[in-house]
PDB file of C-alpha atoms in Angstrom:
ATOM      1  CA  MET X 201      -9.219  -5.344  29.755  1.00 74.00           C
ATOM      2  CA  SER X 202      -6.209  -7.005  28.892  1.00 85.00           C
ATOM      3  CA  VAL X 203      -7.043  -5.185  24.755  1.00 84.00           C
ATOM      4  CA  ILE X 204      -7.838  -1.931  26.767  1.00 88.00           C
ATOM      5  CA  PHE X 205      -4.084  -2.326  28.323  1.00 91.00           C
ATOM      6  CA  VAL X 206      -2.703  -3.414  24.887  1.00 91.00           C
ATOM      7  CA  ASN X 207      -4.942  -0.971  23.442  1.00 91.00           C
ATOM      8  CA  VAL X 208      -2.900   2.113  25.184  1.00 93.00           C
ATOM      9  CA  VAL X 209       0.430   0.249  25.436  1.00 94.00           C
ATOM     10  CA  LEU X 210       0.087   0.555  21.632  1.00 94.00           C
ATOM     11  CA  LEU X 211      -0.429   3.950  22.134  1.00 94.00           C
ATOM     12  CA  LEU X 212       1.619   5.152  23.555  1.00 96.00           C
ATOM     13  CA  PHE X 213       4.238   3.822  20.969  1.00 96.00           C
ATOM     14  CA  LEU X 214       3.307   5.212  18.979  1.00 95.00           C
ATOM     15  CA  VAL X 215       2.591   8.440  20.456  1.00 96.00           C
ATOM     16  CA  ILE X 216       6.570   8.590  21.364  1.00 96.00           C
ATOM     17  CA  THR X 217       7.640   7.076  17.620  1.00 96.00           C
ATOM     18  CA  ALA X 218       5.726  10.455  16.077  1.00 95.00           C
ATOM     19  CA  LEU X 219       7.351  12.743  18.153  1.00 95.00           C
ATOM     20  CA  ALA X 220      10.942  10.568  17.481  1.00 94.00           C
ATOM     21  CA  ILE X 221      10.484  11.308  14.055  1.00 93.00           C
ATOM     22  CA  ASN X 222       9.751  15.109  14.698  1.00 89.00           C
ATOM     23  CA  GLN X 223      13.179  15.916  17.113  1.00 90.00           C
ATOM     24  CA  GLN X 224      15.393  13.383  14.122  1.00 88.00           C
ATOM     25  CA  ARG X 225      17.820  15.576  11.776  1.00 87.00           C
ATOM     26  CA  ASN X 226      18.568  12.043  10.650  1.00 91.00           C
ATOM     27  CA  LEU X 227      16.278  11.572   8.129  1.00 91.00           C
ATOM     28  CA  PHE X 228      17.791   8.295   7.706  1.00 92.00           C
ATOM     29  CA  ALA X 229      17.135   7.348  11.483  1.00 93.00           C
ATOM     30  CA  ALA X 230      13.610   9.217  10.389  1.00 93.00           C
ATOM     31  CA  VAL X 231      12.565   6.524   7.758  1.00 93.00           C
ATOM     32  CA  MET X 232      13.682   3.824   9.752  1.00 93.00           C
ATOM     33  CA  MET X 233      11.507   5.300  13.005  1.00 94.00           C
ATOM     34  CA  SER X 234       8.368   5.880  10.064  1.00 94.00           C
ATOM     35  CA  GLY X 235       8.484   2.176   9.156  1.00 94.00           C
ATOM     36  CA  ILE X 236       8.409   1.051  12.547  1.00 94.00           C
ATOM     37  CA  TYR X 237       5.858   3.500  12.997  1.00 95.00           C
ATOM     38  CA  SER X 238       3.831   1.609  10.313  1.00 95.00           C
ATOM     39  CA  LEU X 239       4.401  -1.722  11.833  1.00 94.00           C
ATOM     40  CA  ILE X 240       2.909  -0.382  15.645  1.00 95.00           C
ATOM     41  CA  CYS X 241      -0.042   0.949  12.797  1.00 94.00           C
ATOM     42  CA  ALA X 242      -0.268  -2.251  11.894  1.00 94.00           C
ATOM     43  CA  SER X 243       0.018  -4.086  15.446  1.00 94.00           C
ATOM     44  CA  LEU X 244      -3.182  -1.794  16.263  1.00 93.00           C
ATOM     45  CA  PHE X 245      -5.611  -3.010  13.204  1.00 93.00           C
ATOM     46  CA  VAL X 246      -4.423  -6.082  14.590  1.00 92.00           C
ATOM     47  CA  CYS X 247      -6.243  -5.276  17.814  1.00 90.00           C
ATOM     48  CA  LEU X 248      -9.341  -4.009  16.536  1.00 87.00           C
ATOM     49  CA  ASP X 249      -9.385  -7.354  14.068  1.00 86.00           C
ATOM     50  CA  ALA X 250      -9.075  -5.828  11.615  1.00 88.00           C
ATOM     51  CA  VAL X 251      -6.504  -7.959   9.786  1.00 88.00           C
ATOM     52  CA  ASP X 252      -6.671  -6.943   6.286  1.00 87.00           C
ATOM     53  CA  VAL X 253      -6.023  -3.682   6.812  1.00 89.00           C
ATOM     54  CA  ALA X 254      -2.962  -4.658   8.935  1.00 91.00           C
ATOM     55  CA  PHE X 255      -1.470  -7.262   6.083  1.00 88.00           C
ATOM     56  CA  THR X 256      -2.054  -3.466   3.972  1.00 88.00           C
ATOM     57  CA  GLU X 257      -0.563  -1.461   6.829  1.00 91.00           C
ATOM     58  CA  ALA X 258       2.753  -3.809   7.069  1.00 90.00           C
ATOM     59  CA  ALA X 259       3.252  -4.537   4.223  1.00 87.00           C
ATOM     60  CA  VAL X 260       2.813  -1.083   2.327  1.00 88.00           C
ATOM     61  CA  GLY X 261       3.653   0.690   4.731  1.00 88.00           C
ATOM     62  CA  ALA X 262       6.659  -1.043   6.314  1.00 88.00           C
ATOM     63  CA  GLY X 263       7.677  -1.858   3.545  1.00 86.00           C
ATOM     64  CA  ILE X 264       7.333  -0.263   0.469  1.00 89.00           C
ATOM     65  CA  ALA X 265       7.693   2.926   1.409  1.00 90.00           C
ATOM     66  CA  THR X 266      10.801   2.484   3.711  1.00 91.00           C
ATOM     67  CA  ILE X 267      12.369   1.784   0.200  1.00 88.00           C
ATOM     68  CA  LEU X 268      11.046   4.744  -1.446  1.00 87.00           C
ATOM     69  CA  PHE X 269      12.181   6.479   0.946  1.00 89.00           C
ATOM     70  CA  LEU X 270      15.407   5.223   1.863  1.00 87.00           C
ATOM     71  CA  GLY X 271      15.766   5.650  -2.414  1.00 83.00           C
ATOM     72  CA  THR X 272      14.867   9.558  -2.447  1.00 85.00           C
ATOM     73  CA  LEU X 273      17.656   9.631   0.418  1.00 87.00           C
ATOM     74  CA  ALA X 274      20.011   8.189  -1.986  1.00 82.00           C
ATOM     75  CA  VAL X 275      20.105  10.872  -4.309  1.00 81.00           C
ATOM     76  CA  THR X 276      19.851  14.490  -2.044  1.00 83.00           C
ATOM     77  CA  SER X 277      20.528  14.525   1.736  1.00 82.00           C
ATOM     78  CA  TYR X 278      21.087  12.537   5.182  1.00 82.00           C
ATOM     79  CA  GLU X 279      20.493  15.462   7.054  1.00 83.00           C
ATOM     80  CA  GLU X 280      17.708  17.600   7.874  1.00 81.00           C
ATOM     81  CA  LYS X 281      19.032  21.308   7.374  1.00 81.00           C
ATOM     82  CA  ARG X 282      18.548  22.760  10.723  1.00 78.00           C
ATOM     83  CA  VAL X 283      16.216  26.150  10.065  1.00 74.00           C
ATOM     84  CA  VAL X 284      16.383  27.833  14.173  1.00 76.00           C
ATOM     85  CA  LYS X 285      13.639  30.969  13.107  1.00 80.00           C
ATOM     86  CA  VAL X 286      10.041  30.251  13.834  1.00 81.00           C
ATOM     87  CA  HIS X 287       6.884  31.559  11.611  1.00 86.00           C
ATOM     88  CA  PHE X 288       4.330  32.509  14.159  1.00 90.00           C
ATOM     89  CA  THR X 289       1.839  32.813  11.464  1.00 92.00           C
ATOM     90  CA  SER X 290       1.992  28.922  10.564  1.00 91.00           C
ATOM     91  CA  LEU X 291       2.404  27.691  14.801  1.00 92.00           C
ATOM     92  CA  PHE X 292      -0.898  30.335  14.227  1.00 94.00           C
ATOM     93  CA  LEU X 293      -2.304  28.162  11.696  1.00 95.00           C
ATOM     94  CA  VAL X 294      -1.814  24.809  12.651  1.00 95.00           C
ATOM     95  CA  PHE X 295      -3.226  25.459  15.775  1.00 95.00           C
ATOM     96  CA  ILE X 296      -6.428  27.387  14.007  1.00 96.00           C
ATOM     97  CA  CYS X 297      -6.683  24.350  12.173  1.00 96.00           C
ATOM     98  CA  GLY X 298      -6.110  21.531  14.911  1.00 95.00           C
ATOM     99  CA  GLY X 299      -8.658  23.710  17.328  1.00 96.00           C
ATOM    100  CA  LEU X 300     -11.310  23.489  13.942  1.00 95.00           C
ATOM    101  CA  LEU X 301     -10.784  19.806  13.921  1.00 94.00           C
ATOM    102  CA  ILE X 302     -11.159  19.042  18.150  1.00 93.00           C
ATOM    103  CA  TYR X 303     -14.921  21.090  16.957  1.00 94.00           C
ATOM    104  CA  GLY X 304     -15.479  19.093  14.791  1.00 92.00           C
ATOM    105  CA  LEU X 305     -15.124  15.513  16.669  1.00 89.00           C
ATOM    106  CA  SER X 306     -17.688  16.870  18.618  1.00 86.00           C
ATOM    107  CA  ASP X 307     -19.659  16.156  16.388  1.00 84.00           C
ATOM    108  CA  ILE X 308     -19.147  12.497  15.174  1.00 83.00           C
ATOM    109  CA  PRO X 309     -20.786   9.525  17.030  1.00 81.00           C
ATOM    110  CA  ALA X 310     -19.095   7.806  19.781  1.00 80.00           C
ATOM    111  CA  PHE X 311     -16.844   5.580  18.467  1.00 76.00           C
ATOM    112  CA  GLY X 312     -18.640   1.605  18.161  1.00 75.00           C
ATOM    113  CA  GLU X 313     -21.957   3.207  19.395  1.00 79.00           C
ATOM    114  CA  HIS X 314     -25.249   0.845  18.383  1.00 80.00           C
ATOM    115  CA  SER X 315     -26.489   3.630  17.198  1.00 81.00           C
ATOM    116  CA  ASN X 316     -24.648   5.326  14.785  1.00 81.00           C
ATOM    117  CA  PRO X 317     -25.640   5.824  11.097  1.00 77.00           C
ATOM    118  CA  VAL X 318     -23.063   2.228   9.825  1.00 75.00           C
ATOM    119  CA  GLN X 319     -24.119   0.238  12.393  1.00 77.00           C
ATOM    120  CA  THR X 320     -28.614   0.770  11.651  1.00 81.00           C
ATOM    121  CA  TYR X 321     -28.943  -1.371   9.389  1.00 82.00           C
ATOM    122  CA  LEU X 322     -25.987  -1.400   6.423  1.00 82.00           C
ATOM    123  CA  ALA X 323     -23.483  -3.440   8.730  1.00 81.00           C
ATOM    124  CA  ASP X 324     -26.515  -5.964   9.256  1.00 83.00           C
ATOM    125  CA  ALA X 325     -27.639  -5.496   5.581  1.00 85.00           C
ATOM    126  CA  TYR X 326     -23.804  -7.224   4.546  1.00 86.00           C
ATOM    127  CA  VAL X 327     -23.629  -9.253   8.063  1.00 85.00           C
ATOM    128  CA  ASN X 328     -26.541 -10.953   6.602  1.00 86.00           C
ATOM    129  CA  THR X 329     -26.857 -11.306   3.256  1.00 86.00           C
ATOM    130  CA  SER X 330     -23.151 -11.422   1.957  1.00 84.00           C
ATOM    131  CA  PHE X 331     -22.813 -15.671   2.318  1.00 83.00           C
ATOM    132  CA  GLU X 332     -26.243 -15.789   0.113  1.00 84.00           C
ATOM    133  CA  VAL X 333     -25.908 -13.652  -2.830  1.00 83.00           C
ATOM    134  CA  ILE X 334     -22.399 -13.320  -3.395  1.00 84.00           C
ATOM    135  CA  GLY X 335     -21.069 -16.666  -1.077  1.00 82.00           C
ATOM    136  CA  VAL X 336     -17.496 -15.530  -1.049  1.00 84.00           C
ATOM    137  CA  PRO X 337     -16.189 -16.793   3.416  1.00 85.00           C
ATOM    138  CA  ASN X 338     -14.396 -13.813   3.865  1.00 85.00           C
ATOM    139  CA  LEU X 339     -17.096 -10.858   4.274  1.00 86.00           C
ATOM    140  CA  VAL X 340     -14.288  -7.700   3.419  1.00 85.00           C
ATOM    141  CA  THR X 341     -13.738  -9.403  -0.212  1.00 87.00           C
ATOM    142  CA  SER X 342     -16.978  -8.860   0.188  1.00 87.00           C
ATOM    143  CA  VAL X 343     -17.713  -5.894   0.294  1.00 87.00           C
ATOM    144  CA  LEU X 344     -14.985  -4.809  -0.544  1.00 87.00           C
ATOM    145  CA  ALA X 345     -14.810  -6.127  -4.486  1.00 87.00           C
ATOM    146  CA  SER X 346     -19.111  -6.923  -4.906  1.00 87.00           C
ATOM    147  CA  PHE X 347     -20.874  -4.440  -3.041  1.00 88.00           C
ATOM    148  CA  ARG X 348     -18.474  -1.603  -3.178  1.00 88.00           C
ATOM    149  CA  GLY X 349     -16.887  -3.129  -7.022  1.00 90.00           C
ATOM    150  CA  PHE X 350     -17.803   0.830  -7.900  1.00 92.00           C
ATOM    151  CA  ASP X 351     -15.384   2.556  -5.010  1.00 93.00           C
ATOM    152  CA  THR X 352     -12.190   0.051  -6.086  1.00 93.00           C
ATOM    153  CA  LEU X 353     -12.584   0.454  -9.499  1.00 94.00           C
ATOM    154  CA  GLY X 354     -11.603   4.250  -8.468  1.00 94.00           C
ATOM    155  CA  GLU X 355      -8.777   2.985  -5.768  1.00 94.00           C
ATOM    156  CA  THR X 356      -6.663   0.756  -8.775  1.00 94.00           C
ATOM    157  CA  THR X 357      -7.502   3.616 -10.870  1.00 95.00           C
ATOM    158  CA  VAL X 358      -5.883   5.838  -8.280  1.00 95.00           C
ATOM    159  CA  ILE X 359      -3.002   3.220  -8.016  1.00 94.00           C
ATOM    160  CA  PHE X 360      -2.384   3.138 -11.417  1.00 95.00           C
ATOM    161  CA  THR X 361      -2.903   7.369 -11.673  1.00 95.00           C
ATOM    162  CA  ALA X 362      -0.167   7.813  -8.993  1.00 93.00           C
ATOM    163  CA  GLY X 363       2.027   5.592 -11.308  1.00 92.00           C
ATOM    164  CA  ILE X 364       2.208   7.887 -14.413  1.00 93.00           C
ATOM    165  CA  SER X 365       2.011  11.056 -12.561  1.00 93.00           C
ATOM    166  CA  VAL X 366       6.058   9.784 -10.675  1.00 90.00           C
ATOM    167  CA  LEU X 367       6.887   8.485 -14.452  1.00 90.00           C
ATOM    168  CA  MET X 368       5.729  11.986 -15.518  1.00 90.00           C
ATOM    169  CA  LEU X 369       7.737  13.805 -12.960  1.00 88.00           C
ATOM    170  CA  LEU X 370      10.457  12.496 -12.229  1.00 83.00           C
ATOM    171  CA  GLY X 371      10.817   8.839 -15.109  1.00 75.00           C
ATOM    172  CA  ARG X 372      12.182  10.668 -17.772  1.00 65.00           C
ATOM    173  CA  GLY X 373      15.849  10.311 -19.086  1.00 57.00           C
ATOM    174  CA  LYS X 374      18.774  10.603 -16.208  1.00 54.00           C
ATOM    175  CA  PRO X 375      19.382  12.781 -14.164  1.00 50.00           C
ATOM    176  CA  LYS X 376      21.773  15.350 -15.474  1.00 50.00           C
ATOM    177  CA  GLY X 377      23.525  16.769 -12.527  1.00 47.00           C
ATOM    178  CA  GLN X 378      25.603  14.167  -9.669  1.00 45.00           C
ATOM    179  CA  SER X 379      23.574  14.215  -5.978  1.00 45.00           C
ATOM    180  CA  VAL X 380      25.553  15.697  -3.373  1.00 43.00           C
ATOM    181  CA  VAL X 381      25.932  12.055  -1.589  1.00 46.00           C
ATOM    182  CA  GLN X 382      27.773  10.762  -4.598  1.00 46.00           C
ATOM    183  CA  GLU X 383      30.204  13.646  -5.051  1.00 44.00           C
ATOM    184  CA  GLU X 384      31.118  13.376  -1.204  1.00 45.00           C
ATOM    185  CA  ILE X 385      32.310   9.613  -2.505  1.00 47.00           C
ATOM    186  CA  LYS X 386      34.353  10.140  -4.764  1.00 42.00           C
TER     187      LYS X 386
ATOM    188  CA  MET J1111      26.400  -5.353  -3.378  1.00 54.00           C
ATOM    189  CA  GLU J1112      28.099  -8.265  -5.780  1.00 60.00           C
ATOM    190  CA  HIS J1113      30.062  -9.488  -2.458  1.00 71.00           C
ATOM    191  CA  HIS J1114      27.160  -9.740  -0.339  1.00 82.00           C
ATOM    192  CA  LEU J1115      27.336 -13.325  -0.886  1.00 89.00           C
ATOM    193  CA  VAL J1116      24.945 -14.891   1.984  1.00 91.00           C
ATOM    194  CA  LEU J1117      22.582 -11.543   0.542  1.00 90.00           C
ATOM    195  CA  GLN J1118      22.060 -13.027  -2.822  1.00 91.00           C
ATOM    196  CA  ILE J1119      22.126 -16.859  -1.648  1.00 92.00           C
ATOM    197  CA  VAL J1120      19.736 -16.209   0.525  1.00 92.00           C
ATOM    198  CA  SER J1121      17.308 -13.535  -1.476  1.00 92.00           C
ATOM    199  CA  ARG J1122      17.954 -16.930  -4.059  1.00 91.00           C
ATOM    200  CA  ILE J1123      16.140 -19.108  -1.719  1.00 93.00           C
ATOM    201  CA  LEU J1124      13.491 -15.960  -0.334  1.00 93.00           C
ATOM    202  CA  ILE J1125      12.516 -14.219  -4.073  1.00 94.00           C
ATOM    203  CA  PRO J1126      10.617 -17.458  -4.923  1.00 95.00           C
ATOM    204  CA  LEU J1127       8.434 -17.909  -1.904  1.00 95.00           C
ATOM    205  CA  ILE J1128       7.529 -14.548  -1.275  1.00 93.00           C
ATOM    206  CA  MET J1129       6.293 -14.525  -4.926  1.00 94.00           C
ATOM    207  CA  LEU J1130       4.528 -18.051  -4.197  1.00 95.00           C
ATOM    208  CA  PHE J1131       3.325 -15.941  -0.888  1.00 93.00           C
ATOM    209  CA  ALA J1132       1.757 -13.202  -3.484  1.00 93.00           C
ATOM    210  CA  LEU J1133      -0.154 -16.278  -5.347  1.00 94.00           C
ATOM    211  CA  TYR J1134      -1.350 -17.105  -2.351  1.00 93.00           C
ATOM    212  CA  VAL J1135      -2.010 -14.436  -0.749  1.00 92.00           C
ATOM    213  CA  GLN J1136      -3.623 -13.055  -4.004  1.00 93.00           C
ATOM    214  CA  PHE J1137      -6.287 -16.464  -4.692  1.00 90.00           C
ATOM    215  CA  HIS J1138      -6.861 -16.517  -1.003  1.00 89.00           C
ATOM    216  CA  GLY J1139      -8.632 -13.901   0.062  1.00 85.00           C
ATOM    217  CA  ASP J1140     -11.794 -14.726  -0.793  1.00 85.00           C
ATOM    218  CA  TYR J1141     -11.606 -16.447   2.449  1.00 87.00           C
ATOM    219  CA  GLY J1142      -8.952 -14.993   5.043  1.00 84.00           C
ATOM    220  CA  PRO J1143      -7.193 -11.931   4.590  1.00 85.00           C
ATOM    221  CA  GLY J1144      -5.956 -10.497   1.829  1.00 84.00           C
ATOM    222  CA  GLY J1145      -6.781  -9.906  -1.513  1.00 87.00           C
ATOM    223  CA  GLY J1146      -5.582  -7.995  -5.015  1.00 89.00           C
ATOM    224  CA  PHE J1147      -3.939  -4.705  -3.126  1.00 90.00           C
ATOM    225  CA  GLN J1148      -1.041  -7.476  -0.331  1.00 90.00           C
ATOM    226  CA  ALA J1149      -1.076  -8.783  -3.235  1.00 93.00           C
ATOM    227  CA  GLY J1150       0.339  -7.158  -5.903  1.00 93.00           C
ATOM    228  CA  VAL J1151       2.880  -5.481  -3.148  1.00 92.00           C
ATOM    229  CA  ILE J1152       3.801  -8.382  -1.922  1.00 92.00           C
ATOM    230  CA  PHE J1153       5.196  -9.660  -6.059  1.00 93.00           C
ATOM    231  CA  ALA J1154       6.499  -6.368  -6.292  1.00 93.00           C
ATOM    232  CA  VAL J1155       8.737  -7.369  -3.072  1.00 91.00           C
ATOM    233  CA  GLY J1156      10.048 -10.637  -5.123  1.00 92.00           C
ATOM    234  CA  PHE J1157      11.274  -7.885  -7.907  1.00 93.00           C
ATOM    235  CA  ILE J1158      12.439  -4.810  -5.340  1.00 91.00           C
ATOM    236  CA  LEU J1159      14.599  -7.154  -3.654  1.00 91.00           C
ATOM    237  CA  TYR J1160      15.935  -8.981  -6.392  1.00 92.00           C
ATOM    238  CA  GLY J1161      16.557  -5.143  -7.365  1.00 90.00           C
ATOM    239  CA  LEU J1162      17.805  -3.732  -3.788  1.00 88.00           C
ATOM    240  CA  ILE J1163      20.377  -6.975  -4.070  1.00 90.00           C
ATOM    241  CA  TYR J1164      21.963  -7.738  -7.717  1.00 89.00           C
ATOM    242  CA  GLY J1165      21.171  -4.432  -9.066  1.00 86.00           C
ATOM    243  CA  VAL J1166      18.499  -2.662 -11.057  1.00 87.00           C
ATOM    244  CA  ASP J1167      20.107  -2.612 -13.896  1.00 89.00           C
ATOM    245  CA  ARG J1168      19.526  -6.050 -14.089  1.00 90.00           C
ATOM    246  CA  LEU J1169      16.351  -6.319 -13.191  1.00 91.00           C
ATOM    247  CA  ARG J1170      15.304  -4.131 -15.708  1.00 90.00           C
ATOM    248  CA  LYS J1171      16.634  -6.707 -17.957  1.00 91.00           C
ATOM    249  CA  VAL J1172      13.754  -9.736 -16.137  1.00 91.00           C
ATOM    250  CA  ILE J1173      11.391  -7.133 -16.373  1.00 91.00           C
ATOM    251  CA  TYR J1174      11.463  -4.448 -18.941  1.00 90.00           C
ATOM    252  CA  PRO J1175      10.258  -1.063 -17.486  1.00 89.00           C
ATOM    253  CA  ALA J1176       8.007  -0.482 -20.593  1.00 91.00           C
ATOM    254  CA  LEU J1177       6.303  -4.435 -19.466  1.00 94.00           C
ATOM    255  CA  LEU J1178       5.554  -2.554 -16.289  1.00 93.00           C
ATOM    256  CA  ARG J1179       3.398   0.659 -18.063  1.00 92.00           C
ATOM    257  CA  ILE J1180       1.619  -1.950 -20.035  1.00 95.00           C
ATOM    258  CA  MET J1181       0.508  -4.527 -17.319  1.00 95.00           C
ATOM    259  CA  ALA J1182      -0.352  -1.266 -15.405  1.00 94.00           C
ATOM    260  CA  ALA J1183      -3.086  -0.006 -17.563  1.00 95.00           C
ATOM    261  CA  PHE J1184      -3.732  -3.654 -18.265  1.00 96.00           C
ATOM    262  CA  GLY J1185      -5.342  -4.186 -14.440  1.00 95.00           C
ATOM    263  CA  VAL J1186      -7.125  -1.264 -15.490  1.00 95.00           C
ATOM    264  CA  LEU J1187      -8.384  -2.212 -17.817  1.00 95.00           C
ATOM    265  CA  LEU J1188      -9.322  -6.534 -16.254  1.00 95.00           C
ATOM    266  CA  TYR J1189     -11.034  -4.653 -14.290  1.00 94.00           C
ATOM    267  CA  ALA J1190     -13.194  -2.231 -16.471  1.00 94.00           C
ATOM    268  CA  GLY J1191     -14.214  -4.367 -18.809  1.00 94.00           C
ATOM    269  CA  VAL J1192     -15.404  -6.883 -16.259  1.00 93.00           C
ATOM    270  CA  GLY J1193     -17.902  -4.193 -15.766  1.00 92.00           C
ATOM    271  CA  VAL J1194     -18.087  -3.788 -19.314  1.00 93.00           C
ATOM    272  CA  ALA J1195     -18.877  -7.258 -19.267  1.00 91.00           C
ATOM    273  CA  GLY J1196     -21.585  -7.179 -16.814  1.00 89.00           C
ATOM    274  CA  MET J1197     -23.049  -4.046 -18.896  1.00 90.00           C
ATOM    275  CA  LEU J1198     -23.143  -6.158 -21.842  1.00 90.00           C
ATOM    276  CA  ASN J1199     -24.440  -9.931 -20.185  1.00 88.00           C
ATOM    277  CA  GLY J1200     -28.315  -7.878 -19.537  1.00 86.00           C
ATOM    278  CA  GLY J1201     -26.898  -5.850 -16.146  1.00 84.00           C
ATOM    279  CA  GLU J1202     -25.739  -3.031 -14.491  1.00 87.00           C
ATOM    280  CA  PHE J1203     -21.749  -1.666 -14.785  1.00 89.00           C
ATOM    281  CA  LEU J1204     -19.944  -3.822 -12.364  1.00 87.00           C
ATOM    282  CA  ASN J1205     -22.770  -6.965 -12.158  1.00 88.00           C
ATOM    283  CA  TYR J1206     -21.003  -8.920 -11.802  1.00 89.00           C
ATOM    284  CA  SER J1207     -24.413 -11.904 -11.000  1.00 87.00           C
ATOM    285  CA  VAL J1208     -24.801 -11.922 -14.815  1.00 88.00           C
ATOM    286  CA  LEU J1209     -21.104 -13.560 -15.981  1.00 87.00           C
ATOM    287  CA  SER J1210     -22.441 -16.717 -15.275  1.00 85.00           C
ATOM    288  CA  THR J1211     -25.128 -18.406 -15.614  1.00 86.00           C
ATOM    289  CA  ASP J1212     -25.757 -19.408 -12.341  1.00 88.00           C
ATOM    290  CA  ALA J1213     -25.570 -16.022  -9.918  1.00 86.00           C
ATOM    291  CA  VAL J1214     -23.262 -17.289  -6.707  1.00 87.00           C
ATOM    292  CA  ALA J1215     -21.292 -18.573  -9.278  1.00 89.00           C
ATOM    293  CA  GLY J1216     -21.068 -15.083 -11.150  1.00 90.00           C
ATOM    294  CA  GLN J1217     -19.428 -13.648  -7.975  1.00 90.00           C
ATOM    295  CA  HIS J1218     -17.341 -15.975  -7.947  1.00 89.00           C
ATOM    296  CA  LEU J1219     -15.859 -14.984 -11.055  1.00 90.00           C
ATOM    297  CA  GLY J1220     -16.122 -11.453 -11.269  1.00 91.00           C
ATOM    298  CA  ILE J1221     -14.179 -11.197  -7.653  1.00 91.00           C
ATOM    299  CA  LEU J1222     -11.552 -13.080  -9.494  1.00 91.00           C
ATOM    300  CA  LEU J1223     -11.176 -11.393 -12.001  1.00 93.00           C
ATOM    301  CA  ILE J1224     -11.061  -8.158 -11.085  1.00 92.00           C
ATOM    302  CA  GLU J1225      -8.693  -8.745  -7.634  1.00 93.00           C
ATOM    303  CA  ALA J1226      -6.433 -10.475 -10.420  1.00 94.00           C
ATOM    304  CA  GLY J1227      -6.744  -6.760 -12.485  1.00 95.00           C
ATOM    305  CA  VAL J1228      -5.576  -5.578  -9.115  1.00 94.00           C
ATOM    306  CA  GLY J1229      -3.197  -7.548  -8.425  1.00 95.00           C
ATOM    307  CA  ILE J1230      -1.516  -6.771 -11.910  1.00 95.00           C
ATOM    308  CA  THR J1231      -1.796  -3.459 -12.097  1.00 95.00           C
ATOM    309  CA  VAL J1232      -0.753  -2.857  -7.416  1.00 94.00           C
ATOM    310  CA  ALA J1233       2.244  -4.314  -9.213  1.00 95.00           C
ATOM    311  CA  SER J1234       3.324  -3.231 -11.295  1.00 95.00           C
ATOM    312  CA  THR J1235       2.915   0.790 -10.149  1.00 94.00           C
ATOM    313  CA  MET J1236       5.356  -0.410  -6.871  1.00 93.00           C
ATOM    314  CA  THR J1237       7.924  -1.728  -9.061  1.00 93.00           C
ATOM    315  CA  ILE J1238       7.327   1.468 -11.804  1.00 92.00           C
ATOM    316  CA  LEU J1239       7.554   3.498  -8.832  1.00 90.00           C
ATOM    317  CA  PHE J1240      10.993   1.798  -7.456  1.00 90.00           C
ATOM    318  CA  TYR J1241      12.481   1.575 -10.679  1.00 89.00           C
ATOM    319  CA  VAL J1242      12.316   5.458 -10.870  1.00 87.00           C
ATOM    320  CA  PHE J1243      13.298   6.101  -7.854  1.00 83.00           C
ATOM    321  CA  ALA J1244      15.729   3.667  -7.275  1.00 79.00           C
ATOM    322  CA  ARG J1245      17.918   5.584 -10.412  1.00 66.00           C
ATOM    323  CA  PRO J1246      21.554   4.947 -10.481  1.00 59.00           C
TER     324      PRO J1246
END
C-alpha cells in the first residue's frame, strides 16, 4: 500500500515537472527542472527495484546532461523565442501519433503478469543458472556483461559513435563569431 | 572563476574522492549496483568539476583531448578484443568461459575486462562532450 502511495506521489511530481518545463520560457529554469525530472525518474526506478538503472539515470540524466545543457545555453540564449502561431497540421499529427501509440498499448501484455513471455522461461533461466555459470552475485551485471554481452558491445559502440559524431559536428577549431550572450556581457 | 576560494578548496578535496568512488563503482559492479557505464560517468564528472572551477584551459593541460580520443577508441577495442580472444581460444565471440582453465574464473576475467573497456570509453566520451560544449 505504501509503495503504491509513493509511486503515485512520484508520478504526480513527474507530470507536474514535465508540465512546468513545457510552460517555462526561461531556458535556464527549464534545464534545472529537467534535472529534477531525471532525479524523480531515478527515485521511481529505485521503487521498481532497478537500482542499477536508477544509478545511471541519476549520474547521466541529472548530472552530465544538465551540465551539457548549461554549456549549450552559454553559447546560445537564455530565453526561448515566443511563438504565438499554432500549427494545426502539427497538432493533428501529434494527436494521430499519440492515438496510434495508445492503440498499440492494448496489444502489450499487462505489467508484471506471470504469463508474459519474458517471465515464462528467460528470466527463470537467467536467475537459476547465473550463479553457477557466471558466479557473479549481481544478476544485473551477469546479464548485462555475459548473457547479453553482444548488446552491451553495441551500446558501448553507440556511445563511442555519439562522441565521434559530436566531435565531427562541433569539435573543429574555435567558433568564428562571438555569441549573443558574450556580446551582451561586453 | 578565479575568486571562488571556497569552491576551489572544496573541489580540491572532493575530486580525489569522486574518482575513488568511480573506481569503487567500477570494480564493485559484480557485487552491487554499478558497472562500467556508471563508473565512467562518475570518473568523467571528476574532470568536468575540475574544468568548471579551474577553467577548460587548465583541464586541457591535465588531460589532453587527443589522448581522450585514443582512449575512447581503446575501450571499444578492448571490449571487442576480449570477444576475439574468446574466438582464438576456441569458443564463440564474447564467450568468456574459454578465457581461463576454469569456466567461472574465465567469466570473472571477461566481465572485469569488458567492464573496464566500457568504463574507459564512457569516461573519455563524456569528457570529450564537455570539451566540445564548454568552448570559451
